[in-house]
Amino acid sequence: MARTLADKIWDAHVTATTAAGSDLVAIDRVFLHERTGASALKSMAAAGRPVVDPRRVFAVMDHIVDTRPGRGDQTLMPGGQAFITETRAAAMAAGITLFDVTDPDQGITHVISPELGIVLPGCTLVAPDSHTCTQGALGALAWGIGSSEAEHAMATGVLRLPRPKTMLVRFDGALSPGVTAKDMALALIAAHGAGGGAGHVVEFAGSAVRSLDIEARMTLCNMATEFAAMAAIIAPDEKTYAWLAGRRYAPAAFDAPYWADLHSDEGAAFDRTIIIDASAIAPMITWGTSPEHAIPIDATVPTGPTRAHDYIDLAPGTRILGTPIDVAFIGSCTNARLSDLRRAAALAKGRHIAPSIQKALVVPGSGAVKRAAEAEGLDKIFEAAGFEWRESGCSLCFFAGGESFPAGSRSISSTNRNFEGRQGPGIRTHIASPEVVVASAIAGVIADPRLLEAQA
Amino acid sequence: MTPFTTLSAMAAPLLADNIDTDAIIPSREMKSTGRTGLAEGLFAPWRYIEGRVPNPEFVLNRPEYAGAQIIAGGANFGCGSSREHAVWALAEYGVRCIIAPGFAPIFAANCIRNGLLPLVLPRDAVESIAGREVHIDLAAQTLTCGADTHPFPIEAEAKAMLLEGLDAIDLTLKSRPAIAAWTDADRAARPWIYL
């Protein structure tokens, strides 16, 4: 019978089925970070439950670790150092692999897991972090869980789950110049709502998805949690296997029949299908306080919840282009990979951020991204343009109680969430592609990157 | 875990859509790696004004909803970060049930693991019961408010876990032989997984 890719991976991982009809689904990889990982490991230790296979559990410091140069265990979050030291102690006690603060491979979970080949096509991977769905771009079934579920996966090797529904989101046609995977994700969420994918594994397919490079596929899958999807997945192809070849935890070859079967069969039935014309997508930007509050950059602010309009301080009918901004951020598990930084640097090269910009940051997604960017001189381009260049981490994607932007700032950000206070008290966040962030930082107002020519 | 069987209480109205876990418990309110000490930070951005003074406008600060056990929320409740601290904060405050037209999946799973019932009702039904006394019977899968009875769906395994207050890990460990047999076979089929 024709099956979807998600169903194939699910079926291959069912170890038992419960009386109530849930499956005990084998979990191949668990990834922890210091914000939520220590509590899971400590709770297991307190209950006397060992990690069933420590070699398949990994941890990293990414959420609250300082990203300023010369960092150590100190972090700007009050009390934050305990999360770092306790995660380190718990990881060592449990015998799991830890990418510590000063490790050259340190970085954001969803950036380093693919980089190191920890996530693999056809595998199951969970992490107590909602953006774990990012890793589905490699053809894995990867999803975010809570701390209790992380404990469950580490203590038993499985999770108890009802079979999720499946959704096909097909992007037909080709993207226009200046339009990116970030815009595809925002266009989908704007059209179908922040709850539109609830309970589904979303498979992204279609010519526009196939033509994306692997890093752009990660950007697209990253935002699936903002669509309330359980997970996102993209069928692996030759690009995927070429990208993974030679990475530390990846197998030597991807030519077994197992790999060839990792796709949805012809005629496989999805519970729901959405078809989007990729050629009609424009660069997108959010106007409000949910990722579903997204509009084409040359559109006007629509009506919506009063609370969102009040918080963001933009009235319906306002043209969003030209809205003055105060601060800019390029980073996060959505858009801090080398390709993101290259595209941003091409626009920033030979230009400078507007004098009205109070703070502008570029935070690479991993130590490897940082080294590669520096080898190409991207750091110098950003610094010459007035951006700070940081150590890798989650940084100002969110407000960890430490570093923030000036209270009430209007932020243009390459991140994934524009919630009230997400980047700090009163901060008004507009999420968009790195291209829009650079163009806006240079103009000092929300600006269309298509009008800014890349410098050779 | 405390079993969930029946519950009668006021449903505190908090009907905005997309109430995210940053709003339920902001990152800066997660002050330790433990699971307690979080209730004070529950809904902190809305619950307090300057100087951490209770905001009289916020629903949980109104006398009739103080210590609310039930919240009537909007669509896609609990979206955003996977932080289980959001559910731990709600539980520590005393909340046992959230009624909404829909939940973010990770949040709903976190609720089940902590003995909170994520109860799904159509939007008009949620609006009709918000601010009123309701009676919930999980075994019967019904919510009663005045003369109205609303059936609600819940996945069978989640229902059983809540009704019996089961520890999921202990329960799963009973299936250890089946898991081990699967793992042995898989080790041969996918050696690259076993590092």
XYZ file of C-alpha atoms in Angstrom:
651
model
C 0.000 0.000 0.000
C 1.222 3.479 -0.849
C 2.544 5.192 2.285
C 3.765 8.662 3.152
C 7.374 9.195 4.193
C 6.265 10.046 7.735
C 4.255 6.832 7.940
C 7.212 4.779 6.678
C 9.508 6.182 9.354
C 6.810 5.775 11.992
C 6.070 2.159 11.022
C 9.769 1.316 11.057
C 10.048 2.593 14.649
C 7.003 0.977 16.292
C 8.295 -1.412 18.949
C 4.875 -2.213 20.448
C 1.296 -0.934 20.443
C -0.551 -0.227 23.685
C -4.007 -1.442 24.651
C -5.315 2.096 24.140
C -3.953 2.143 20.580
C -0.870 4.320 21.029
C 2.489 3.223 19.677
C 5.747 2.855 21.551
C 7.942 4.615 19.002
C 11.696 4.017 19.141
C 13.709 7.211 19.465
C 17.102 7.098 17.716
C 18.519 10.365 19.031
C 17.828 12.738 21.932
C 19.336 16.212 21.976
C 19.297 18.407 25.102
C 20.204 22.010 25.823
C 20.975 23.785 29.065
C 17.625 25.575 29.374
C 15.493 22.453 29.668
C 17.978 19.560 29.606
C 19.342 19.800 33.134
C 15.901 19.448 34.676
C 15.273 16.239 32.702
C 18.647 14.708 33.555
C 18.442 15.739 37.220
C 14.922 14.400 37.560
C 15.993 11.055 36.076
C 18.970 10.854 38.384
C 16.731 11.609 41.378
C 14.388 8.791 40.328
C 17.326 6.419 39.898
C 16.632 5.954 36.197
C 19.719 5.621 33.970
C 19.946 6.796 30.358
C 19.308 3.624 28.375
C 21.905 4.381 25.638
C 24.032 7.437 26.509
C 25.881 7.317 23.176
C 22.710 8.370 21.393
C 22.056 11.355 23.664
C 23.736 14.712 23.046
C 23.674 18.050 24.839
C 24.826 21.566 24.077
C 24.888 24.987 25.710
C 23.015 27.335 23.411
C 20.040 29.102 24.975
C 21.403 31.298 27.724
C 25.130 31.086 27.087
C 26.646 34.538 26.590
C 27.440 35.359 22.955
C 29.757 38.277 23.650
C 33.423 37.686 22.787
C 35.510 36.101 25.551
C 32.585 34.400 27.228
C 32.804 31.714 29.911
C 30.179 30.200 32.171
C 29.006 33.648 33.207
C 25.845 34.707 31.457
C 23.763 37.846 31.534
C 20.686 35.977 32.698
C 20.310 36.351 36.487
C 20.978 32.903 37.962
C 21.712 31.579 34.493
C 25.132 30.205 35.312
C 23.511 27.428 37.350
C 21.770 26.128 34.214
C 25.158 25.830 32.524
C 27.065 24.262 35.412
C 24.201 21.917 36.369
C 23.720 20.758 32.775
C 27.451 20.095 32.519
C 27.493 18.076 35.749
C 24.329 16.155 34.846
C 25.586 15.389 31.328
C 28.895 14.108 32.634
C 27.177 11.988 35.286
C 24.857 10.490 32.666
C 27.731 9.778 30.293
C 26.196 11.620 27.333
C 28.114 13.641 24.731
C 28.277 17.325 25.636
C 29.276 20.213 23.363
C 30.360 22.596 26.086
C 30.665 26.394 26.078
C 34.208 26.399 24.721
C 33.873 23.352 22.439
C 34.683 24.245 18.799
C 31.500 22.400 17.773
C 29.251 24.383 20.156
C 26.286 26.067 18.532
C 22.531 26.080 18.330
C 21.081 22.559 18.686
C 19.334 22.587 15.315
C 22.400 23.963 13.559
C 25.016 21.594 14.999
C 22.948 18.408 14.949
C 22.788 18.433 11.128
C 26.346 19.801 10.850
C 27.722 16.853 12.787
C 25.494 14.300 11.059
C 23.731 13.476 14.333
C 20.345 13.766 12.620
C 20.060 11.365 9.679
C 17.448 10.616 7.032
C 14.879 8.126 8.264
C 15.781 8.475 11.930
C 13.690 9.717 14.836
C 15.113 12.559 16.889
C 13.547 14.489 19.761
C 14.688 17.424 21.855
C 13.028 19.514 24.556
C 12.919 22.453 22.164
C 10.037 23.355 19.881
C 12.260 24.088 16.868
C 13.492 20.501 16.663
C 11.219 20.261 13.613
C 14.032 22.121 11.793
C 15.899 18.837 11.493
C 13.157 17.249 9.398
C 14.824 19.031 6.482
C 17.301 16.140 6.431
C 14.514 13.579 5.967
C 14.250 12.662 9.654
C 11.172 12.579 11.842
C 12.275 15.181 14.385
C 10.049 16.973 16.863
C 10.012 19.050 20.020
C 8.922 17.622 23.355
C 8.754 18.666 27.002
C 11.214 17.726 29.729
C 9.066 14.798 30.955
C 9.010 13.307 27.474
C 12.778 13.796 27.216
C 13.130 11.780 30.415
C 10.804 9.156 28.998
C 12.815 8.856 25.775
C 16.138 8.660 27.605
C 14.921 6.170 30.233
C 13.017 3.825 27.909
C 14.316 4.423 24.362
C 10.762 5.080 23.153
C 7.868 7.541 23.421
C 4.182 6.617 23.825
C 2.330 8.367 21.021
C -0.848 8.207 18.983
C -0.043 8.105 15.256
C 0.000 11.699 13.984
C -1.994 12.855 10.990
C -0.120 13.759 7.822
C -0.307 16.909 5.709
C 1.252 17.606 2.335
C 2.253 21.218 1.732
C 3.322 21.511 -1.882
C 5.005 24.638 -3.197
C 4.687 24.536 -6.977
C 6.619 26.739 -9.390
C 9.749 28.783 -8.747
C 10.463 31.497 -6.204
C 11.005 35.025 -7.518
C 14.410 36.679 -7.008
C 14.816 38.000 -3.462
C 12.246 35.563 -2.038
C 13.499 32.928 0.396
C 12.483 29.854 2.402
C 11.609 32.181 5.295
C 9.059 33.907 3.103
C 7.583 30.527 2.084
C 7.073 29.638 5.749
C 5.545 33.004 6.660
C 3.270 32.930 3.604
C 1.993 29.476 4.610
C 1.342 30.500 8.223
C -0.279 33.787 7.205
C -2.661 31.960 4.873
C -3.561 29.016 7.113
C -3.047 30.291 10.674
C -0.615 29.658 13.500
C -2.710 26.640 14.500
C -3.141 25.397 10.934
C -0.859 22.384 11.175
C -1.895 21.167 14.641
C -1.472 17.445 15.151
C 0.081 16.847 11.730
C 3.443 15.861 10.385
C 3.824 18.261 7.470
C 5.733 17.058 4.414
C 7.053 19.937 2.336
C 7.289 19.035 -1.332
C 7.030 20.510 -4.814
C 9.479 22.059 -7.237
C 10.174 25.131 -5.092
C 11.116 22.911 -2.136
C 13.259 20.573 -4.248
C 15.200 23.534 -5.577
C 16.038 24.835 -2.089
C 19.498 24.050 -0.787
C 19.711 22.007 2.422
C 20.175 25.019 4.688
C 17.138 26.769 3.201
C 15.131 23.577 3.728
C 16.048 23.806 7.410
C 14.719 27.379 7.519
C 11.425 26.215 6.024
C 11.041 23.263 8.411
C 12.113 25.408 11.374
C 8.943 27.464 11.188
C 6.633 24.416 11.193
C 6.260 24.698 14.957
C 4.884 28.230 14.396
C 2.255 26.417 12.285
C 1.532 24.123 15.303
C 2.744 21.100 13.333
C 4.153 18.200 15.322
C 6.985 17.929 12.829
C 8.005 18.867 9.300
C 9.802 16.620 6.867
C 11.359 16.874 3.421
C 12.161 13.689 1.512
C 15.940 13.285 1.310
C 17.501 13.452 -2.141
C 20.961 13.499 -3.664
C 21.508 17.006 -2.258
C 20.779 15.698 1.234
C 23.157 12.764 0.942
C 25.916 14.884 -0.578
C 25.480 17.427 2.218
C 25.728 14.754 4.944
C 28.591 12.762 3.443
C 31.681 12.761 5.609
C 30.052 14.349 8.654
C 31.223 12.988 11.992
C 28.242 10.860 13.059
C 26.953 10.059 9.557
C 27.440 6.626 7.975
C 30.060 6.205 5.282
C 27.583 5.532 2.465
C 23.974 6.325 1.590
C 23.502 3.732 -1.139
C 21.626 0.918 0.647
C 18.006 0.159 -0.392
C 16.979 1.638 2.956
C 17.884 5.150 1.817
C 16.236 4.782 -1.593
C 12.838 4.128 0.007
C 12.758 7.370 2.023
C 10.044 9.177 0.077
C 6.243 9.255 -0.020
C 4.962 6.662 -2.451
C 3.083 7.655 -5.574
C -0.570 7.946 -4.589
C 0.084 7.998 -0.827
C -2.887 9.538 0.968
C -2.343 12.524 3.232
C -4.989 13.611 5.735
C -4.769 17.109 4.306
C -3.109 18.804 1.324
C -2.271 22.463 0.783
C -0.944 23.662 -2.572
C 0.804 27.022 -2.822
C 2.009 28.873 -5.923
C 5.607 29.695 -4.977
C 5.936 32.232 -7.784
C 3.253 34.390 -6.128
C 5.164 34.721 -2.817
C 6.762 38.099 -2.024
C 9.269 38.912 0.739
C 7.194 38.693 3.927
C 7.249 40.520 7.257
C 5.163 40.270 10.411
C 3.146 43.263 11.566
C 1.807 41.839 14.876
C 2.502 39.440 17.719
C 1.968 36.033 16.113
C 3.825 34.584 13.124
C 0.403 34.395 11.435
C 0.397 38.205 11.428
C 2.569 38.205 8.302
C 2.082 40.234 5.125
C 3.977 40.890 1.888
C 6.483 43.635 2.608
C 4.787 46.111 0.264
C 1.335 45.565 1.820
C -0.486 47.575 4.465
C -1.162 46.460 8.046
C -4.499 44.599 8.073
C -7.115 44.577 10.790
C -6.548 41.992 13.501
C -6.669 41.606 17.280
C -6.688 45.043 18.942
C -4.180 43.795 21.470
C -1.677 43.018 18.686
C -2.146 46.425 17.072
C -1.778 48.149 20.430
C 1.345 46.216 21.392
C 3.089 46.644 18.056
C 1.850 50.255 17.780
C 0.828 50.080 14.126
C -2.715 50.940 13.063
C -4.618 49.010 10.384
C -4.005 50.577 6.976
C -0.450 51.661 7.797
C 2.067 50.931 5.047
C 4.694 48.760 6.739
C 7.513 49.845 4.400
C 9.134 52.925 5.903
C 8.282 52.074 9.528
C 11.283 53.298 11.581
C 13.219 50.576 13.403
C 15.636 50.835 16.326
C 17.513 47.539 16.452
C 18.375 44.618 14.163
C 19.200 40.962 14.761
C 20.542 38.289 12.417
C 20.776 34.899 14.101
C 18.743 31.972 15.512
C 18.057 28.377 14.437
C 15.955 29.822 11.626
C 18.499 31.962 9.814
C 22.066 31.804 11.185
C 23.699 29.322 8.842
C 26.557 30.126 6.488
C 24.286 30.629 3.472
C 22.135 33.085 5.473
C 25.201 35.061 6.512
C 26.569 35.079 2.959
C 23.351 36.508 1.544
C 23.131 39.080 4.334
C 26.776 40.087 3.916
C 26.346 40.521 0.159
C 23.724 43.198 0.896
C 25.670 44.768 3.788
C 28.955 44.971 1.864
C 30.095 48.529 1.289
C 27.094 49.935 3.163
C 26.461 51.045 6.746
C 23.530 50.778 9.110
C 21.534 53.968 9.592
C 22.643 56.331 12.396
C 19.281 55.823 14.108
C 19.948 52.102 14.686
C 20.861 51.638 18.353
C 22.118 48.070 18.167
C 22.647 45.561 15.373
C 23.948 42.040 15.888
C 25.041 39.109 13.771
C 25.222 35.862 15.756
C 26.418 32.806 13.821
C 24.532 29.570 14.456
C 27.581 27.521 15.381
C 31.296 27.627 15.919
C 31.745 26.004 12.508
C 29.564 28.650 10.843
C 31.550 31.358 12.598
C 34.915 29.979 11.464
C 33.728 29.495 7.886
C 32.264 33.006 7.774
C 35.475 34.497 9.132
C 37.523 32.556 6.560
C 35.454 34.313 3.883
C 35.762 37.694 5.595
C 32.042 38.024 6.289
C 32.737 39.181 9.859
C 34.724 42.120 8.522
C 31.918 43.065 6.144
C 29.370 43.049 8.965
C 31.629 44.978 11.328
C 32.402 47.584 8.678
C 28.653 47.966 8.205
C 28.156 48.600 11.925
C 26.995 45.163 13.109
C 28.446 43.438 16.184
C 29.944 40.002 15.426
C 29.333 37.430 18.161
C 30.082 33.942 19.431
C 27.495 31.332 18.458
C 24.287 30.747 20.405
C 20.577 31.563 20.541
C 21.307 35.083 21.798
C 18.628 37.728 21.262
C 16.251 35.380 19.522
C 14.584 35.570 22.913
C 14.929 37.381 26.217
C 16.633 35.117 28.692
C 16.412 37.750 31.393
C 19.808 39.104 30.576
C 20.797 40.816 27.378
C 18.078 42.710 25.572
C 17.434 45.693 23.395
C 16.466 49.062 24.908
C 12.947 48.840 26.398
C 10.252 49.398 23.815
C 12.573 49.125 20.797
C 11.225 48.185 17.404
C 13.283 45.222 16.184
C 13.793 43.739 12.743
C 14.790 40.146 13.305
C 15.652 36.994 11.341
C 14.170 34.846 14.142
C 10.978 32.810 14.342
C 8.825 34.481 16.994
C 7.330 37.928 17.383
C 5.446 37.277 20.631
C 4.917 40.070 23.153
C 8.171 40.518 25.062
C 9.919 37.728 23.177
C 13.106 39.785 22.752
C 12.639 41.727 25.989
C 10.106 43.879 27.848
C 8.044 45.907 25.432
C 10.213 45.000 22.440
C 8.220 45.009 19.193
C 9.637 42.348 16.924
C 9.106 42.119 13.173
C 10.305 38.793 11.795
C 11.578 38.511 8.240
C 14.393 37.055 6.131
C 18.027 38.090 6.740
C 17.780 40.074 3.486
C 14.942 42.200 4.899
C 16.846 42.643 8.168
C 19.939 43.998 6.389
C 17.993 46.236 4.018
C 16.001 47.662 6.933
C 19.033 48.183 9.169
C 20.732 50.112 6.375
C 17.663 52.220 5.647
C 16.722 52.683 9.326
C 13.178 51.836 8.317
C 11.519 48.626 7.140
C 12.815 48.265 3.585
C 12.478 45.955 0.594
C 15.767 44.123 -0.083
C 14.854 43.738 -3.755
C 15.656 47.439 -4.168
C 19.144 46.933 -2.711
C 21.630 45.458 -5.122
C 24.121 42.923 -3.782
C 27.730 44.125 -3.979
C 30.096 41.793 -5.791
C 0.732 12.091 39.468
C -2.684 13.199 40.761
C -5.460 11.449 38.833
C -7.992 13.591 36.981
C -11.562 12.301 37.240
C -14.112 15.063 37.752
C -13.766 18.773 38.416
C -16.268 21.526 39.239
C -14.970 25.089 39.173
C -15.246 28.525 37.578
C -13.738 28.761 34.093
C -11.589 31.893 34.163
C -11.851 33.601 30.762
C -8.585 34.248 28.912
C -9.932 34.083 25.394
C -7.173 35.542 23.222
C -5.880 33.261 20.452
C -2.255 32.065 20.320
C -1.452 32.498 24.034
C 2.182 31.431 23.956
C 4.361 29.802 26.579
C 6.513 32.950 26.818
C 3.370 34.681 28.124
C 2.450 31.781 30.413
C 5.935 31.728 31.953
C 8.554 34.123 30.583
C 12.079 32.765 30.264
C 13.355 35.081 32.990
C 10.847 33.599 35.460
C 12.453 30.149 35.078
C 14.910 30.802 37.840
C 16.171 27.328 38.634
C 16.614 23.998 36.892
C 13.888 22.499 39.116
C 10.175 22.117 38.497
C 8.917 24.257 41.384
C 8.916 27.900 42.367
C 7.227 28.810 39.091
C 3.676 29.807 40.135
C 4.792 33.335 41.057
C 5.892 33.851 37.465
C 2.712 32.506 35.889
C 1.431 35.007 33.292
C 3.908 37.532 34.746
C 3.771 39.966 31.784
C 0.008 40.358 32.172
C -0.406 39.626 35.864
C 1.873 42.342 37.204
C 2.412 45.994 36.488
C 5.505 48.076 37.301
C 7.164 46.975 40.546
C 5.467 43.550 40.416
C 2.198 44.978 41.671
C -0.807 42.804 40.740
C -2.588 44.222 37.703
C -6.249 44.601 38.762
C -7.328 44.222 35.131
C -5.876 40.722 34.741
C -8.434 37.943 35.066
C -6.615 35.859 37.677
C -6.290 38.930 39.912
C -10.057 39.330 40.065
C -11.497 37.912 43.307
C -13.938 35.530 41.599
C -11.091 33.803 39.718
C -8.336 33.849 42.365
C -6.645 30.443 42.463
C -8.520 29.392 39.306
C -8.543 25.665 38.560
C -9.901 26.071 35.037
C -8.910 28.511 32.296
C -11.026 29.060 29.194
C -8.565 30.041 26.473
C -8.403 30.858 22.766
C -7.217 28.894 19.742
C -3.710 27.384 19.553
C -3.265 27.705 23.315
C 0.289 27.057 24.534
C 2.055 27.741 21.242
C 5.715 28.698 21.167
C 8.512 27.294 23.266
C 8.320 23.661 24.381
C 9.180 24.687 27.954
C 7.319 22.367 30.295
C 7.751 25.089 32.903
C 4.559 26.613 31.463
C 2.587 23.571 32.597
C 4.514 23.259 35.867
C 3.667 26.913 36.614
C -0.022 26.368 35.842
C -0.112 23.202 37.959
C 1.653 24.849 40.876
C -0.812 27.732 40.720
C -3.631 25.174 40.963
C -4.877 24.936 37.374
C -6.147 21.425 36.516
C -7.820 22.024 33.155
C -7.593 24.370 30.189
C -10.505 24.579 27.781
C -9.720 25.873 24.305
C -10.639 25.409 20.625
C -7.185 23.912 20.091
C -3.777 23.438 21.667
C -0.194 23.513 20.462
C 0.826 19.842 20.361
C 3.845 19.978 22.685
C 1.888 21.946 25.285
C -0.985 19.443 25.176
C 1.442 16.537 25.646
C 3.079 18.357 28.561
C -0.365 18.823 30.163
C -1.116 15.093 30.015
C 2.237 14.225 31.583
C 1.467 16.528 34.512
C -2.155 15.646 35.211
C -3.724 18.666 33.488
C -6.606 18.116 31.103
C -6.331 19.981 27.759
C -10.023 20.051 26.894
C -10.970 20.864 23.291
C -14.350 22.456 22.560
C -15.550 24.474 19.559
C -14.915 28.191 19.861
C -18.574 29.129 20.413
C -18.872 26.568 23.203
C -15.718 27.904 24.900
C -17.106 31.435 24.672
C -20.454 30.319 26.100
C -18.934 28.713 29.201
C -16.155 31.276 29.853
C -16.636 32.977 33.222
C -19.158 30.397 34.402
C -19.168 27.421 36.746
C -18.574 24.181 34.828
C -18.505 20.511 35.713
C -16.111 18.197 33.885
C -16.424 14.410 33.842
C -13.408 12.922 32.107
C -14.639 9.324 32.096
C -17.848 10.425 30.352
C -15.956 13.017 28.252
C -18.542 15.682 29.016
C -18.476 19.253 30.232
C -21.690 20.555 31.789
C -22.491 24.229 32.218
C -25.983 25.175 33.353
C -28.430 23.242 31.195
C -25.860 22.580 28.443
C -23.754 19.455 28.139
C -20.815 19.493 25.716
C -19.085 16.239 24.756
C -15.357 16.609 24.187
C -12.773 14.418 22.419
C -9.630 13.029 23.993
C -7.169 10.471 22.723
C -7.627 7.097 24.473
C -4.141 6.750 25.901
C -4.136 10.310 27.257
C -7.508 9.704 28.889
C -6.307 6.526 30.576
C -3.115 8.199 31.830
C -5.080 11.101 33.332
C -7.846 9.003 34.880
C -5.408 6.704 36.587
C -2.666 9.246 37.326
C -0.161 6.892 35.751
C 3.558 7.470 35.501
C 4.245 6.997 31.809
C 7.850 5.895 32.284
C 6.950 3.134 34.754
C 4.226 1.967 32.428
C 6.520 1.896 29.389
C 9.251 0.064 31.264
C 6.832 -2.881 31.499
C 7.298 -3.218 27.726
C 11.061 -3.499 28.068
C 11.257 -6.997 26.490
C 9.420 -5.851 23.332
C 11.598 -2.756 23.074
C 14.770 -4.806 23.546
C 13.722 -7.311 20.868
C 12.999 -4.487 18.438
C 16.350 -2.857 19.222
C 18.292 -6.075 18.624
C 16.705 -6.477 15.188
C 17.174 -2.819 14.359
C 20.826 -2.890 15.346
C 21.417 -5.325 12.479
C 19.251 -3.370 10.026
C 20.586 0.134 10.793
C 24.010 -0.238 12.394
C 24.799 3.439 11.789
C 22.214 4.439 14.385
C 24.053 2.644 17.197
C 27.087 4.789 17.866
